[in-house]
C-alpha positions in Angstrom: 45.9 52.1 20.9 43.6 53.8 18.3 39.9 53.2 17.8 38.8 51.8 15.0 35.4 52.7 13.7 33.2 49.6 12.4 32.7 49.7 8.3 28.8 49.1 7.7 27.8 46.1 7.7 25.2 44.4 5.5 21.5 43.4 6.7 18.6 45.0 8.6 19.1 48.6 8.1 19.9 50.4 12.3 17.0 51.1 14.4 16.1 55.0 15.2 14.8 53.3 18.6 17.5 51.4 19.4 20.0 53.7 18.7 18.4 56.8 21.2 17.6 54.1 24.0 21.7 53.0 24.3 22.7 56.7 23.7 20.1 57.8 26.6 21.3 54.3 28.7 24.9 55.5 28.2 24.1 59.3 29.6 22.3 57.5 32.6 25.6 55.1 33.1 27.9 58.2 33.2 25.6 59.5 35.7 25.3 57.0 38.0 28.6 55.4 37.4 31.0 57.6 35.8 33.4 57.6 33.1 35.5 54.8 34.5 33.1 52.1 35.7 31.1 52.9 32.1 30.5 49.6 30.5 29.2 48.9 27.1 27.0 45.1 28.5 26.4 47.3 31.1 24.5 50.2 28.5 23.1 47.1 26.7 21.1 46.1 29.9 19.9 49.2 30.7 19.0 49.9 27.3 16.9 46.6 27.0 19.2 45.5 23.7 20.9 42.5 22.8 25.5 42.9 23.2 25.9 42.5 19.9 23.2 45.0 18.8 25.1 47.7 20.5 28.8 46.3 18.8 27.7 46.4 15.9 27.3 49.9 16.4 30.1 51.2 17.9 33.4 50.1 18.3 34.1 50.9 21.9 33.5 52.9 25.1 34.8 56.4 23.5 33.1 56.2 20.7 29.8 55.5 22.1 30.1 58.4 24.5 31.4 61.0 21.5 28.2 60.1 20.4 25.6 59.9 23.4 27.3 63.7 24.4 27.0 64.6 21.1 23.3 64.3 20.9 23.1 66.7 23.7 25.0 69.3 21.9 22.0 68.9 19.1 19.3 70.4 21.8 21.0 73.8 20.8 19.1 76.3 18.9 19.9 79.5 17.8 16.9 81.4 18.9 16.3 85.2 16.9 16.3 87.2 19.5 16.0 90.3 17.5 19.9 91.3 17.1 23.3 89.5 17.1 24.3 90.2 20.4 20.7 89.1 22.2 21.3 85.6 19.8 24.8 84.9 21.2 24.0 85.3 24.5 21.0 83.0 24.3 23.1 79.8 22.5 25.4 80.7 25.0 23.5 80.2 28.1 22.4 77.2 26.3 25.5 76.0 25.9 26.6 76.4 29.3 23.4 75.0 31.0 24.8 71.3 28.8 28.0 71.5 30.2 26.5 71.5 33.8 24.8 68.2 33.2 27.0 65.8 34.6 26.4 63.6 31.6 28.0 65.9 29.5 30.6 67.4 31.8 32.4 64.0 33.3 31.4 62.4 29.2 32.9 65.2 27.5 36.5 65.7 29.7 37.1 62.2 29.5 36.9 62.0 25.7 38.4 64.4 25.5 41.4 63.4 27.5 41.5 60.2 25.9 41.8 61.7 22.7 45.2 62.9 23.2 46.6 59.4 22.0 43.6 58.6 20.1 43.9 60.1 16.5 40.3 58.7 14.9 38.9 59.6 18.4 40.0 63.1 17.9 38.7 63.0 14.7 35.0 61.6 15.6 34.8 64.6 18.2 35.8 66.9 15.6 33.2 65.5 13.3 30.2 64.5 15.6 30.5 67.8 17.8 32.8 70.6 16.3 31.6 70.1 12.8 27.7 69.6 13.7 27.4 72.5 16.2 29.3 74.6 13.4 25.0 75.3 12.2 24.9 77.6 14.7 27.5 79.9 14.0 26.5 80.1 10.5 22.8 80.5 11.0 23.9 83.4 13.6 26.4 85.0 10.3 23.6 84.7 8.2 21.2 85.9 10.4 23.0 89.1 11.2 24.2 89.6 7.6 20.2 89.8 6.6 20.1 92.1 9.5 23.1 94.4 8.3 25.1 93.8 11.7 27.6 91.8 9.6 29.1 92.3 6.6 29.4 89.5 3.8 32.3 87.7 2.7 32.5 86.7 -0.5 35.8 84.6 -0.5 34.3 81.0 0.5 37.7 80.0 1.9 37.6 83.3 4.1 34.2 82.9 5.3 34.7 79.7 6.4 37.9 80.8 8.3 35.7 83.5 10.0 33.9 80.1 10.9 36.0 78.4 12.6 37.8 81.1 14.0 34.0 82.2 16.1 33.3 78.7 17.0 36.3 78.3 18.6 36.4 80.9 20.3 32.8 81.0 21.9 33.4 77.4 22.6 36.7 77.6 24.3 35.7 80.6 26.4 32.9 78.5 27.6 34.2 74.9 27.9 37.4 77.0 30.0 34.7 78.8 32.1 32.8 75.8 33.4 35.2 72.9 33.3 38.5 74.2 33.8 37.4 77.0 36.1 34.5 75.3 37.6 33.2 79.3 37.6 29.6 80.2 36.4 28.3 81.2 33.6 25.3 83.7 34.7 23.8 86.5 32.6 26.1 89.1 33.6 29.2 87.1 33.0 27.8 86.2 29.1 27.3 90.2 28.1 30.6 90.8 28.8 31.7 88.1 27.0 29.2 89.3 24.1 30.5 92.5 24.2 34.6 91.4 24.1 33.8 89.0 21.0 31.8 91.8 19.1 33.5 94.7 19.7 37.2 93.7 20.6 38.8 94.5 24.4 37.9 97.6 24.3 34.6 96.9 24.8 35.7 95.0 28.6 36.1 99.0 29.7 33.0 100.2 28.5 29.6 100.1 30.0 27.3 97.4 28.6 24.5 98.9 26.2 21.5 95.9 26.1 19.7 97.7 23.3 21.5 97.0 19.6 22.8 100.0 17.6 20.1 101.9 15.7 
């Protein structure tokens, strides 16, 4: 069966406060009761809010999840660390110390599982995590294009293939390395990786160099 997301409805306008106390309530429920004993009266009680505050809001367990995970995602920054290299390896860390909540971990894999016959679930990943943590690789590009590490593209549609094509790959290195491979991702483990995405596999034989080209 697909989830349907509610269409807005009229009267008072959604709460700022009410919406981060079910999202933080829901995190909390994953904790203490995972993914499959997860109930929405049970997020309303623990966020102190009326049932039909929180339907109103979303239309089910998965989306409500998508969205208390996603929020997480949002702590990211892209710190300037002084070169391209030093930045990705900072998000990345970041990245990885989110996954290792166990908010995030069990709420992510189980979205994501259940979006595998869920089409508008798929979608609301895409759009409240994929599409939102997409800021990060473009402040990076932008970043190191002001810096000269990286050259501009001037074809839009390019560009934005370039995108996509570095998001996915830092996050699927990363999502793989701690919830497929249940393997750490420490300093050392993260300059490799820096050094593979910047400077192709040849770069995996070479010693790692922590200062950036002159």
């Amino acid at each position: 069966m697909q989830s349907r997301t509610p269409a807005p409805r009229a009267g008072r306008p959604r709460s700022a406060a009410a919406d981060a106390a079910i999202l933080a309530a829901t995190r909390q429920a994953l904790v203490e009761l995972g993914w499959s004993k997860l109930t929405l009266s049970d997020v309303a009680t623990r966020a102190g809010v009326a049932k039909t505050t929180l339907y109103r809001r979303w239309a089910g367990k998965n989306e409500l999840v998508v969205d208390a995970v996603a929020e997480l995602f949002d702590e990211l920054e892209l710190t300037d660390r002084g070169s391209l290299a030093a930045d990705i390896e900072g998000v990345v860390l970041q990245f990885a110390a989110i996954l290792a909540r166990p908010e995030a971990r069990s709420g992510l894999m189980a979205v994501v599982a259940e979006s595998t016959r869920d089409d508008a679930l798929r979608e609301r990943i895409r759009e409240s995590i994929v599409d939102r943590q997409k800021r990060l690789v473009l402040q990076g590009r932008a970043r190191a294009q002001r810096r000269g590490e990286l050259p501009a593209q001037a074809d839009p549609a390019e560009a934005a293939r370039t995108v996509d094509l570095i998001f996915d790959v830092v996050a699927g290195a990363v999502v793989h390395r701690t919830l497929v491979r249940a393997e750490p991702v420490d300093p050392d483990w993260v300059r490799g990786f820096t050094q593979i995405l910047l400077h192709g596999l040849s770069a995996a034989e070479a010693p790692w160099n922590p200062e950036p080209p002159p």
